[in-house]
Coordinates of C-alpha atoms and ligand atoms in Angstrom, one line a residue:
M1 CA 0.0 0.0 0.0
T2 CA 1.3 3.5 -0.9
V3 CA 0.3 6.3 1.4
P4 CA -0.1 9.5 -0.6
T5 CA 1.8 12.3 1.1
S6 CA -0.3 15.3 0.0
T7 CA -2.9 16.5 2.4
A8 CA -6.5 15.6 1.6
G9 CA -8.2 17.3 -1.3
R10 CA -5.2 19.0 -2.8
P11 CA -4.8 18.4 -6.6
A12 CA -1.0 18.6 -7.2
P13 CA 1.3 17.2 -4.5
R14 CA 3.7 19.7 -3.1
H15 CA 7.3 18.9 -2.2
R16 CA 6.9 15.9 0.1
V17 CA 9.0 15.7 3.2
V18 CA 9.1 12.5 5.3
V19 CA 10.4 12.8 8.8
V20 CA 11.3 9.6 10.7
G21 CA 11.1 9.9 14.5
S22 CA 9.2 12.1 16.9
G23 CA 12.1 12.8 19.3
F24 CA 13.9 16.1 19.4
G25 CA 15.4 15.9 15.9
G26 CA 12.2 14.9 14.1
L27 CA 9.8 17.1 16.0
F28 CA 11.9 20.3 15.6
A29 CA 12.5 19.5 11.9
A30 CA 8.7 19.2 11.4
K31 CA 8.0 22.4 13.3
R32 CA 10.7 24.3 11.4
L33 CA 8.8 23.5 8.2
A34 CA 5.5 25.1 9.4
K35 CA 5.8 28.0 6.9
A36 CA 7.4 26.1 4.1
D37 CA 5.5 25.2 0.9
V38 CA 5.8 21.5 1.6
D39 CA 3.7 18.6 2.9
V40 CA 5.3 16.8 5.8
T41 CA 4.6 13.3 7.0
L42 CA 6.1 12.5 10.4
V43 CA 6.2 8.7 11.0
S44 CA 7.3 7.4 14.3
R45 CA 7.1 4.2 16.3
T46 CA 5.7 6.0 19.3
V47 CA 2.6 8.2 19.5
H48 CA 4.5 10.6 21.7
H49 CA 7.4 13.0 21.7
L50 CA 9.7 12.0 24.5
F51 CA 11.7 14.3 26.8
Q52 CA 14.4 11.8 27.6
P53 CA 16.4 13.9 30.0
L54 CA 13.6 13.5 32.6
L55 CA 13.0 9.8 32.2
Y56 CA 14.8 9.1 35.4
Q57 CA 12.1 11.1 37.3
V58 CA 9.5 8.8 35.8
A59 CA 11.5 5.8 36.9
T60 CA 11.7 7.1 40.4
G61 CA 8.1 8.2 40.8
I62 CA 8.5 12.0 40.7
L63 CA 6.8 12.6 37.3
S64 CA 4.1 10.8 35.3
E65 CA 5.0 9.5 31.9
G66 CA 2.4 11.9 30.3
E67 CA 4.3 14.9 31.6
I68 CA 7.4 14.1 29.6
A69 CA 5.8 12.3 26.7
P70 CA 3.0 14.5 25.2
A71 CA 1.2 13.2 22.1
T72 CA 3.1 14.3 18.9
R73 CA -0.3 14.7 17.2
E74 CA -1.4 17.2 19.9
I75 CA 1.8 19.2 19.7
L76 CA 1.5 19.5 15.9
R77 CA -2.3 19.9 15.7
R78 CA -2.2 23.5 14.6
Q79 CA 0.4 22.9 11.9
A80 CA -1.8 22.1 8.9
N81 CA 1.0 20.9 6.6
V82 CA 2.0 18.0 8.9
R83 CA 0.5 14.6 9.1
V84 CA 1.5 12.3 11.9
L85 CA 1.6 8.5 11.4
L86 CA 2.3 5.7 13.9
G87 CA 4.6 3.2 12.3
D88 CA 7.9 1.4 12.5
V89 CA 10.1 2.3 9.5
L90 CA 11.6 -0.9 8.1
D91 CA 13.2 0.2 4.9
V92 CA 14.3 3.2 2.9
D93 CA 14.7 2.9 -0.8
L94 CA 17.0 5.7 -1.9
E95 CA 16.5 5.0 -5.6
T96 CA 12.7 5.1 -5.7
R97 CA 12.7 7.6 -2.8
T98 CA 10.3 5.6 -0.6
V99 CA 10.1 4.8 3.0
T100 CA 8.5 1.5 4.0
F101 CA 6.9 1.2 7.5
A102 CA 4.8 -1.2 9.4
G103 CA 1.7 0.4 10.8
E104 CA -0.6 -1.1 13.3
S105 CA -2.2 -3.5 10.9
T106 CA -0.4 -3.1 7.6
T107 CA 2.8 -2.3 5.9
A108 CA 2.8 0.8 3.8
S109 CA 5.2 2.9 1.8
L110 CA 5.6 6.7 1.7
P111 CA 7.1 8.5 -1.3
Y112 CA 9.3 11.5 -0.5
D113 CA 11.2 14.3 -2.2
S114 CA 13.2 15.0 1.0
L115 CA 13.8 12.7 3.9
V116 CA 14.9 13.6 7.4
V117 CA 15.9 10.5 9.5
A118 CA 15.9 11.2 13.2
A119 CA 15.6 7.7 14.6
G120 CA 17.9 8.3 17.6
A121 CA 19.9 5.8 19.5
G122 CA 19.2 2.8 21.7
Q123 CA 21.0 1.2 24.7
S124 CA 24.3 -0.5 24.0
Y125 CA 25.3 -3.5 26.1
F126 CA 28.7 -3.7 24.4
G127 CA 27.9 -7.0 22.7
N128 CA 26.2 -8.5 25.8
D129 CA 22.6 -8.0 24.8
R130 CA 21.5 -10.8 27.2
F131 CA 22.2 -8.3 30.1
A132 CA 19.2 -6.3 29.0
E133 CA 16.8 -8.8 30.6
H134 CA 18.2 -8.2 34.1
A135 CA 19.5 -4.7 33.7
P136 CA 17.0 -2.6 31.8
G137 CA 18.3 0.5 30.1
M138 CA 16.6 3.9 30.1
K139 CA 15.7 5.1 26.7
T140 CA 11.9 4.8 26.4
V141 CA 8.8 5.3 28.5
D142 CA 8.5 1.5 28.7
D143 CA 12.0 1.4 30.2
A144 CA 11.2 4.0 32.8
L145 CA 8.0 2.3 33.9
E146 CA 9.8 -1.1 34.0
L147 CA 12.4 0.4 36.2
R148 CA 9.9 2.1 38.4
G149 CA 8.2 -1.2 38.9
R150 CA 11.5 -2.9 39.8
I151 CA 12.6 -0.2 42.2
F152 CA 9.4 0.1 44.2
T153 CA 8.7 -3.6 44.3
A154 CA 12.3 -4.3 45.5
F155 CA 11.4 -2.5 48.7
E156 CA 8.2 -4.5 49.0
R157 CA 10.2 -7.8 48.5
A158 CA 12.7 -6.7 51.2
E159 CA 9.8 -6.1 53.6
L160 CA 8.7 -9.7 53.0
A161 CA 12.2 -11.3 52.9
A162 CA 12.6 -14.5 54.9
T163 CA 16.4 -14.2 55.3
T164 CA 18.9 -11.4 55.8
E165 CA 20.6 -12.4 52.6
E166 CA 17.4 -12.1 50.7
R167 CA 16.6 -8.7 52.2
D168 CA 20.1 -7.3 51.5
R169 CA 19.8 -8.4 47.9
A170 CA 16.4 -6.8 47.5
L171 CA 17.8 -3.6 49.1
T172 CA 20.8 -3.4 46.8
F173 CA 20.5 -1.2 43.7
V174 CA 23.3 -1.0 41.2
V175 CA 23.5 1.7 38.5
V176 CA 25.9 0.9 35.7
G177 CA 27.4 4.0 34.0
A178 CA 28.3 7.2 35.8
G179 CA 27.3 9.7 33.0
P180 CA 24.5 12.2 33.7
T181 CA 21.7 9.5 33.6
G182 CA 23.6 7.1 36.0
V183 CA 24.4 10.0 38.4
E184 CA 20.8 11.2 38.4
M185 CA 19.4 7.7 38.9
A186 CA 21.7 6.8 41.8
G187 CA 21.0 10.2 43.4
Q188 CA 17.2 9.7 43.2
I189 CA 17.2 6.1 44.4
A190 CA 19.3 7.3 47.4
E191 CA 16.7 10.1 48.1
L192 CA 13.9 7.5 47.8
A193 CA 15.6 5.2 50.3
H194 CA 16.7 7.9 52.8
R195 CA 13.8 10.4 52.6
T196 CA 10.7 9.4 50.7
L197 CA 10.2 5.9 52.0
R198 CA 11.5 6.5 55.5
G199 CA 9.0 5.3 58.1
E200 CA 6.7 3.6 55.7
F201 CA 7.9 0.0 56.2
R202 CA 7.7 -2.0 59.4
S203 CA 10.3 -4.8 58.9
I204 CA 13.0 -2.9 57.1
A205 CA 14.8 0.4 57.5
T206 CA 14.9 1.7 53.9
S207 CA 17.9 3.8 54.8
T208 CA 20.0 0.7 55.0
A209 CA 19.5 0.3 51.2
R210 CA 22.8 0.0 49.3
I211 CA 23.1 2.1 46.2
V212 CA 26.1 1.3 44.0
L213 CA 27.2 3.5 41.1
L214 CA 29.8 1.9 38.9
D215 CA 31.8 2.8 35.8
A216 CA 34.8 1.6 34.0
A217 CA 35.9 5.2 33.6
P218 CA 38.2 6.8 36.3
R219 CA 35.7 9.5 37.2
V220 CA 31.9 10.2 37.2
L221 CA 30.5 12.6 34.5
P222 CA 33.6 12.2 32.3
S223 CA 32.3 14.7 29.8
F224 CA 32.3 17.5 32.4
H225 CA 35.2 19.4 33.9
E226 CA 37.2 17.4 36.4
R227 CA 36.3 19.7 39.3
L228 CA 32.6 19.1 38.6
S229 CA 33.2 15.3 38.5
R230 CA 34.9 15.5 41.9
D231 CA 32.2 17.6 43.4
T232 CA 29.5 15.2 42.1
A233 CA 31.3 12.1 43.4
D234 CA 31.7 13.8 46.8
R235 CA 28.0 14.7 47.0
L236 CA 26.9 11.3 45.9
R237 CA 29.0 9.7 48.6
R238 CA 27.5 12.0 51.2
L239 CA 24.1 10.9 50.0
G240 CA 25.2 7.3 50.8
V241 CA 26.0 6.2 47.2
D242 CA 28.8 3.7 46.9
V243 CA 30.7 5.1 43.9
R244 CA 33.0 2.6 42.3
L245 CA 35.2 3.7 39.4
R246 CA 37.6 1.8 37.1
T247 CA 35.1 -1.1 37.7
K248 CA 34.0 -3.2 34.7
V249 CA 30.8 -5.2 34.6
T250 CA 31.6 -8.7 33.2
D251 CA 28.2 -10.4 33.8
V252 CA 24.7 -9.7 34.8
D253 CA 22.1 -12.3 35.8
A254 CA 19.0 -12.6 37.9
A255 CA 20.9 -12.7 41.2
G256 CA 23.1 -9.7 40.6
L257 CA 26.3 -8.9 38.7
T258 CA 29.9 -9.8 38.4
V259 CA 32.5 -7.0 38.2
L260 CA 36.2 -6.7 37.6
N261 CA 37.5 -4.3 40.2
P262 CA 40.5 -1.9 39.7
Q263 CA 42.8 -4.6 41.1
G264 CA 41.7 -6.9 38.3
E265 CA 39.8 -9.2 40.7
E266 CA 36.3 -10.6 40.0
R267 CA 33.7 -9.8 42.5
R268 CA 30.0 -10.6 42.8
I269 CA 27.4 -8.0 43.9
A270 CA 24.1 -9.6 44.9
A271 CA 21.5 -7.2 43.7
E272 CA 17.8 -7.3 42.8
T273 CA 17.8 -4.1 40.8
V274 CA 20.3 -3.2 38.1
V275 CA 19.9 -0.2 36.0
W276 CA 22.0 0.0 32.8
A277 CA 22.9 3.6 32.0
A278 CA 26.2 2.8 30.2
G279 CA 26.4 2.8 26.4
V280 CA 24.5 4.0 23.4
E281 CA 24.2 2.5 20.0
A282 CA 22.7 4.2 17.0
N283 CA 19.3 3.0 15.7
P284 CA 19.8 0.3 13.0
L285 CA 18.2 2.6 10.4
G286 CA 21.5 4.5 10.4
R287 CA 23.4 1.5 9.1
L288 CA 20.7 0.7 6.6
V289 CA 20.7 4.2 5.1
A290 CA 24.5 4.4 5.1
Q291 CA 24.8 1.0 3.4
K292 CA 22.4 2.0 0.7
A293 CA 24.1 5.3 0.1
G294 CA 27.6 3.8 0.3
A295 CA 28.3 6.1 3.2
A296 CA 30.3 5.3 6.3
T297 CA 29.2 4.8 9.9
D298 CA 31.2 5.3 13.1
R299 CA 31.7 2.6 15.7
A300 CA 28.4 3.4 17.4
G301 CA 26.6 3.0 14.0
R302 CA 26.0 6.7 13.5
V303 CA 26.0 8.0 9.9
L304 CA 28.9 10.2 8.8
V305 CA 27.1 13.0 7.2
E306 CA 28.1 16.0 5.1
P307 CA 28.5 19.4 6.8
D308 CA 24.9 20.3 6.1
T309 CA 23.8 17.0 7.7
S310 CA 22.8 15.3 4.4
V311 CA 24.0 11.8 3.5
P312 CA 26.9 11.7 1.0
G313 CA 25.7 11.4 -2.6
H314 CA 22.1 12.1 -1.5
P315 CA 21.5 15.8 -0.9
E316 CA 17.8 15.1 -0.4
V317 CA 18.3 12.7 2.6
F318 CA 19.3 14.1 6.0
V319 CA 20.3 12.3 9.1
V320 CA 20.1 14.4 12.3
G321 CA 20.3 14.1 16.1
D322 CA 21.8 11.0 17.9
L323 CA 21.9 9.1 14.6
M324 CA 24.3 11.5 12.9
A325 CA 28.1 11.6 13.2
L326 CA 29.4 15.1 12.5
D327 CA 32.5 16.8 13.9
G328 CA 32.4 14.7 17.1
L329 CA 29.2 16.4 18.3
P330 CA 27.7 14.7 21.4
G331 CA 24.4 12.9 21.5
V332 CA 22.5 15.6 23.3
A333 CA 19.1 17.2 23.0
Q334 CA 20.4 20.5 21.7
V335 CA 22.4 18.9 18.9
A336 CA 19.2 17.0 17.8
I337 CA 17.0 20.1 18.0
Q338 CA 19.5 22.3 16.1
S339 CA 20.4 19.7 13.5
G340 CA 16.7 18.9 12.9
R341 CA 16.0 22.6 12.4
H342 CA 19.0 23.0 10.1
A343 CA 18.0 20.1 7.8
A344 CA 14.5 21.6 7.6
A345 CA 15.8 25.1 6.9
T346 CA 17.9 23.6 4.1
I347 CA 14.8 21.9 2.6
A348 CA 12.7 25.0 3.0
A349 CA 15.3 27.2 1.3
R350 CA 15.7 24.8 -1.7
V351 CA 11.9 24.6 -2.2
A352 CA 11.7 28.4 -2.1
G353 CA 14.6 28.7 -4.5
R354 CA 16.7 30.6 -1.8
P355 CA 20.3 29.8 -1.1
A356 CA 20.6 27.0 1.5
P357 CA 22.0 27.9 4.9
G358 CA 25.2 25.8 4.3
P359 CA 27.1 23.9 6.9
F360 CA 25.5 23.1 10.3
R361 CA 27.0 25.1 13.1
Y362 CA 26.2 23.9 16.6
F363 CA 25.6 26.4 19.3
D364 CA 26.6 24.8 22.6
K365 CA 24.3 25.9 25.3
G366 CA 26.1 23.9 28.0
S367 CA 25.3 20.7 29.9
M368 CA 24.0 19.9 33.3
A369 CA 23.1 17.0 35.6
T370 CA 21.2 16.8 38.9
I371 CA 22.6 14.9 41.8
S372 CA 19.8 15.2 44.4
R373 CA 17.2 17.8 45.4
F374 CA 18.8 21.2 45.4
A375 CA 22.1 20.0 44.0
A376 CA 23.3 19.8 40.4
V377 CA 26.3 20.6 38.3
A378 CA 26.3 22.8 35.2
E379 CA 28.8 23.8 32.6
I380 CA 28.0 26.6 30.3
G381 CA 31.0 27.6 28.3
R382 CA 33.6 28.5 30.9
I383 CA 31.1 29.0 33.6
R384 CA 31.0 26.0 36.0
L385 CA 28.3 25.9 38.6
T386 CA 27.7 23.4 41.4
G387 CA 25.1 22.9 44.2
F388 CA 22.0 25.0 44.6
V389 CA 22.8 27.6 41.9
A390 CA 23.3 24.9 39.3
W391 CA 20.1 23.2 40.5
V392 CA 18.1 26.4 39.9
A393 CA 19.6 26.7 36.5
W394 CA 18.7 23.1 35.8
L395 CA 15.2 23.6 36.9
F396 CA 14.7 26.7 34.8
V397 CA 16.2 25.1 31.6
H398 CA 14.2 21.9 31.9
L399 CA 10.9 23.8 32.5
L400 CA 11.7 25.9 29.5
Y401 CA 12.2 23.0 27.2
L402 CA 9.3 20.8 28.5
I403 CA 6.6 20.8 25.8
G404 CA 3.2 22.1 26.6
F405 CA 2.0 24.7 29.2
K406 CA -0.1 22.2 31.2
N407 CA 2.9 19.8 31.5
R408 CA 5.0 22.7 32.8
V409 CA 2.4 23.5 35.5
T410 CA 2.0 19.9 36.7
T411 CA 5.7 19.2 36.6
L412 CA 6.4 22.3 38.7
L413 CA 3.7 21.0 41.2
H414 CA 5.2 17.5 41.3
W415 CA 8.7 19.0 41.8
A416 CA 7.4 21.0 44.7
I417 CA 5.9 17.9 46.2
S418 CA 9.1 15.9 45.8
F419 CA 11.8 18.4 46.5
V420 CA 10.2 20.8 49.0
G421 CA 8.2 18.0 50.6
R422 CA 9.3 14.4 50.4
G423 CA 6.5 12.7 48.6
R424 CA 6.4 11.1 45.2
T425 CA 3.1 11.2 43.4
Q426 CA 3.8 8.5 40.8
R427 CA 4.4 5.3 42.7
A428 CA 1.8 3.1 41.0
V429 CA 3.1 -0.2 39.7
T430 CA 0.7 -2.2 37.6
R431 CA -0.2 -5.7 38.4
Q432 CA 0.7 -6.5 34.8
Q433 CA 4.3 -5.5 35.5
I434 CA 4.6 -7.6 38.7
V435 CA 2.9 -10.7 37.3
A436 CA 5.1 -10.5 34.1
R437 CA 8.2 -10.4 36.1
T438 CA 7.2 -13.1 38.5
V439 CA 6.4 -15.4 35.7
L440 CA 9.7 -14.6 34.0
E441 CA 11.6 -15.5 37.1
R442 CA 9.7 -18.8 37.6
V443 CA 10.5 -19.8 34.0
E444 CA 14.2 -19.0 34.6
R445 CA 14.3 -21.0 37.8
D446 CA 12.7 -24.0 36.1
R447 CA 15.1 -23.6 33.2
V448 CA 18.3 -23.6 35.2
G449 CA 17.1 -25.9 38.0
G450 CA 18.0 -24.0 41.2
T451 CA 20.9 -22.0 40.0
T452 CA 20.2 -18.5 38.7
V453 CA 19.9 -17.7 35.1
D454 CA 22.9 -18.2 32.8
G455 CA 24.1 -21.0 35.0
H456 CA 25.5 -18.7 37.7
V457 CA 25.7 -20.1 41.2
P458 CA 24.8 -17.4 43.8
E459 CA 27.8 -16.0 45.7
A460 CA 26.8 -17.7 49.0
E461 CA 26.6 -21.1 47.4
R462 CA 29.8 -20.5 45.6
Q463 CA 31.6 -19.7 48.8
S464 CA 30.3 -22.8 50.6
A465 CA 31.2 -25.0 47.6
Ligands
FAD501 C1 17.9 8.9 30.0 C2 18.4 9.9 29.1 C3 18.8 11.2 29.6 C4 19.3 12.2 28.8 N1 19.6 13.4 29.4 C5 20.0 14.4 28.6 C6 20.2 15.7 29.2 O1 20.1 15.9 30.4 N2 20.6 16.7 28.3 C7 20.7 16.5 27.0 O2 21.0 17.4 26.2 N3 20.5 15.3 26.4 C8 20.1 14.2 27.2 N4 19.9 13.0 26.6 C9 20.1 12.8 25.2 C10 18.9 13.3 24.4 O3 17.7 12.9 24.9 C11 19.1 12.8 23.0 O4 20.3 13.4 22.5 C12 18.0 13.3 22.0 O5 16.8 12.7 22.5 C13 18.2 12.8 20.6 O6 17.2 13.2 19.8 P1 16.8 12.3 18.5 O7 15.7 13.0 17.9 O8 18.1 12.2 17.7 O9 16.5 10.9 19.0 P2 15.3 10.4 20.0 O10 14.9 11.5 20.9 O11 15.8 9.2 20.6 O12 14.1 10.1 19.0 C14 14.1 9.0 18.1 C15 12.7 8.9 17.6 O13 12.7 8.0 16.5 C16 11.7 7.0 16.7 N5 12.1 5.8 16.0 C17 13.2 5.0 16.2 N6 13.3 4.0 15.4 C18 12.2 4.2 14.5 C19 11.8 3.4 13.4 N7 12.4 2.3 12.9 N8 10.6 3.9 12.8 C20 10.0 5.0 13.2 N9 10.4 5.7 14.3 C21 11.5 5.3 14.9 C22 11.5 6.9 18.2 O14 10.2 6.4 18.5 C23 11.7 8.4 18.6 O15 10.5 9.1 18.4 C24 19.4 12.0 27.4 C25 19.0 10.7 26.9 C26 18.6 9.7 27.7 C27 18.2 8.4 27.1

């Protein structure tokens, strides 16, 4: 089935732009085309735009998923030249200029004159994809809700634990990867254990929870200035987080994980909840487009694009955001927003017969990460902020970029509840999540007959053997 890209009722199709993805790159590309004489079709595998930087707050019960994932259709409802479709793009034919996608019930193709691919990146387990089952990453709303379920039910399991060993394992949370996401997760789990849940349980003291943050790198937040890394590690330790650097994960299973410490010794950490915030890997669509265009990809699978973000040999195809490799630019929201807008501006200029804007120039607005309530680090050019001032800057910037007035209002309210007070309004865990996990664990136990999944013998048994 071919989906016509012109909007209903119009006789001659205008220049047809297909945008793949409703993340920062795709959404801002579509918005930038509002006044252009083009018909835009945005196709994405999710019905929402996702503000990934706040996923960790959904995972730890501060915000609801709706606040960070507004419907793309709603955001673009007033832009008459855009149509939004739900679909998983399977193929791009650069010769016939068609995109093939799987919709809810059918596979369809979309012809294009210009194409913007903004399919983003996924989690990388560095070749150990089986870790994903026990150590979910944090890239999507599903991931955040899965983690929320695991984190809150871990405390419930601890309350019911029959042995100290079982309780300690339930109360051990390991975050792998000490970049901004890992730091934010570790800080928030610590706040949950020490502030939010304090006094709510009868058999356990939640403040005895062990939160471990590990990374193979020698410091936390390696992309920030060293002083900010030090400050962050100190603050995390004061919050009770066990920060372990130069530590490599060699295995993850249902009972915990195995790490190689800086001395080169293997150690087991018995943990019920493992969060993977370590690597990123470009969406497979990047390799597909690159292969077809004869273009190169980098090690993470990102497409090496021309200076104007187009694919070599195909000036009508643009790859933007996390999927693009250009001048070593980082995979951050501002790169995606600005490159999406730049690709769109190039298309609009060509259609209007104006000179194109030329090479993409990134304007670095800085980076920030929160550590706990009232504490963050921020680096804006040469300005380096820590503590409360950085936190206020963080608060302001995130509110500014959140999409939708009502989301800003409710987010502010939920932040007040969590940061000024100590409550969390989004602690619901669905029965579906718990049942699915319990069934999965039973299947694993049956499969490996007493040992944990992957044939690992739990540490206690190994020692007594
Ligand atoms: C947990 C987390 C925290 C972060 N924190 C920060 C931060 O604090 N500051 C910052 O600047 N950046 C942060 N980032 C990075 C930032 O979110 C990304 O750089 C940005 O989202 C990239 O935008 P994008 O449009 O390229 O990709 P994405 O936002 O990932 O969007 C990709 C889109 O493509 C769609 N898609 C994927 N495959 C297909 C397919 N086959 N067919 C159709 N649609 C498809 C997806 O559904 C999605 O809509 C964070 C990222 C994560 C995961």
